[in-house]
XYZ file of C-alpha atoms in Angstrom:
148
model
C 108.954 157.177 -72.166
C 109.590 155.426 -68.869
C 111.544 152.392 -67.641
C 108.637 150.234 -68.870
C 109.238 151.517 -72.439
C 112.847 150.682 -72.760
C 114.352 147.705 -74.688
C 115.945 144.790 -72.881
C 119.333 145.748 -74.243
C 119.114 149.290 -72.822
C 118.417 147.828 -69.331
C 120.997 145.116 -69.556
C 123.788 147.197 -70.969
C 123.241 150.679 -69.318
C 120.212 150.605 -66.937
C 117.851 153.568 -66.966
C 118.279 157.028 -65.688
C 116.206 159.099 -68.229
C 114.849 158.935 -71.714
C 117.913 160.791 -73.266
C 120.399 158.261 -71.791
C 118.206 155.448 -72.904
C 118.089 156.807 -76.449
C 121.846 157.219 -76.485
C 122.440 153.719 -75.430
C 119.783 152.272 -77.814
C 121.264 154.189 -80.831
C 124.844 152.963 -79.910
C 123.530 149.528 -79.601
C 121.835 149.607 -83.006
C 124.914 151.030 -84.637
C 127.111 148.365 -83.155
C 124.623 145.501 -83.859
C 124.385 146.451 -87.539
C 128.167 146.147 -87.882
C 128.582 142.700 -86.227
C 129.605 139.612 -88.109
C 128.528 136.909 -85.700
C 128.452 133.117 -86.382
C 126.389 130.569 -84.516
C 129.328 129.557 -82.323
C 129.466 130.477 -78.631
C 132.759 132.324 -78.833
C 131.533 134.530 -81.727
C 128.295 135.256 -79.812
C 130.304 136.199 -76.621
C 132.479 138.561 -78.799
C 129.374 140.173 -80.104
C 127.963 140.539 -76.492
C 131.325 142.104 -75.407
C 131.279 144.623 -78.321
C 127.719 145.619 -77.668
C 128.444 146.267 -74.055
C 131.514 148.310 -74.844
C 129.821 150.347 -77.622
C 126.451 151.030 -76.045
C 127.262 151.627 -72.330
C 127.078 155.326 -71.575
C 127.492 155.068 -67.738
C 130.572 153.882 -66.021
C 130.521 150.528 -64.433
C 130.765 150.051 -60.632
C 132.641 147.412 -58.618
C 129.470 145.322 -58.537
C 130.213 142.129 -60.509
C 127.374 140.535 -62.544
C 126.825 138.578 -65.649
C 125.410 139.834 -68.923
C 123.361 137.324 -71.046
C 122.433 137.419 -74.668
C 119.943 135.156 -76.285
C 120.684 134.330 -79.895
C 118.561 132.352 -82.363
C 120.288 130.650 -85.325
C 121.623 133.185 -87.793
C 121.176 136.198 -85.591
C 124.191 138.567 -85.388
C 122.919 140.404 -82.294
C 121.044 138.971 -79.342
C 117.230 138.865 -79.618
C 117.005 139.341 -75.868
C 119.397 140.440 -73.094
C 119.308 140.006 -69.273
C 121.423 140.203 -66.272
C 122.380 137.795 -63.439
C 123.267 139.295 -60.247
C 123.226 138.178 -56.583
C 121.336 134.932 -57.185
C 118.660 136.538 -59.464
C 117.908 137.036 -63.144
C 116.615 140.420 -64.168
C 115.075 141.186 -67.575
C 112.584 143.523 -69.091
C 110.829 144.173 -72.394
C 108.908 147.178 -73.582
C 105.569 147.357 -71.761
C 106.937 145.596 -68.652
C 108.691 146.530 -65.386
C 111.759 144.703 -64.224
C 111.215 141.088 -63.785
C 113.205 139.064 -61.203
C 113.574 135.313 -61.005
C 115.810 132.981 -59.127
C 119.035 132.347 -61.020
C 118.415 128.724 -61.890
C 119.441 127.069 -65.113
C 116.040 127.361 -66.704
C 116.079 131.104 -66.186
C 119.579 131.410 -67.426
C 118.601 130.305 -70.820
C 115.005 131.525 -70.694
C 114.594 134.596 -68.536
C 111.185 135.489 -66.852
C 109.705 137.463 -69.698
C 110.816 135.216 -72.553
C 108.484 132.672 -73.994
C 110.944 130.345 -75.766
C 114.129 128.949 -74.259
C 117.387 129.943 -76.112
C 119.120 126.703 -75.099
C 122.786 126.835 -76.207
C 121.986 130.148 -77.916
C 122.179 131.884 -74.611
C 125.765 133.131 -73.715
C 127.024 135.187 -71.003
C 130.062 137.444 -70.129
C 131.302 139.034 -66.969
C 130.253 142.717 -66.435
C 129.825 145.337 -63.732
C 126.580 147.006 -62.970
C 126.090 150.656 -63.635
C 124.892 152.915 -60.787
C 121.461 153.108 -62.233
C 121.182 149.288 -62.458
C 122.282 149.042 -58.748
C 119.711 151.649 -57.838
C 116.874 150.051 -59.796
C 117.608 146.609 -58.420
C 117.859 148.087 -54.996
C 114.527 149.721 -55.259
C 112.948 146.246 -55.153
C 110.031 146.912 -57.530
C 109.776 143.709 -59.520
C 107.212 141.818 -61.552
C 106.820 138.145 -61.622
C 108.100 135.879 -64.406
C 105.559 134.964 -67.002
C 106.578 131.371 -67.141
């Protein structure tokens, strides 16, 4: 496994240091996601995003402020896709892709670069801090272009 094999939620919550840390974050995410009772309201979705961040983050945050987004479709209790906004850019990934970077404009806040369908008001965000691995990966500057 490599960075290109991880799920979007692993990147968005914890970053990537190695396969073992990615598996720990993924397993914690799945366990928490299965216990969520989320409604289609923004406040409920933000609570779900906050719970997922708290449950699945293995690394400590830094002082680097960012925003964590989750894209929900109607009836989903956990986000279908997750991404980060930091320093004027949106960062997301999916299995099979590298890290995508797009300018932080409204269209990418609700439909990040690797997503095909806009989440509209199903996209919610919360404040977060980046982990050391997220800072390092962003700092490496190896990005792919958005698909849309």
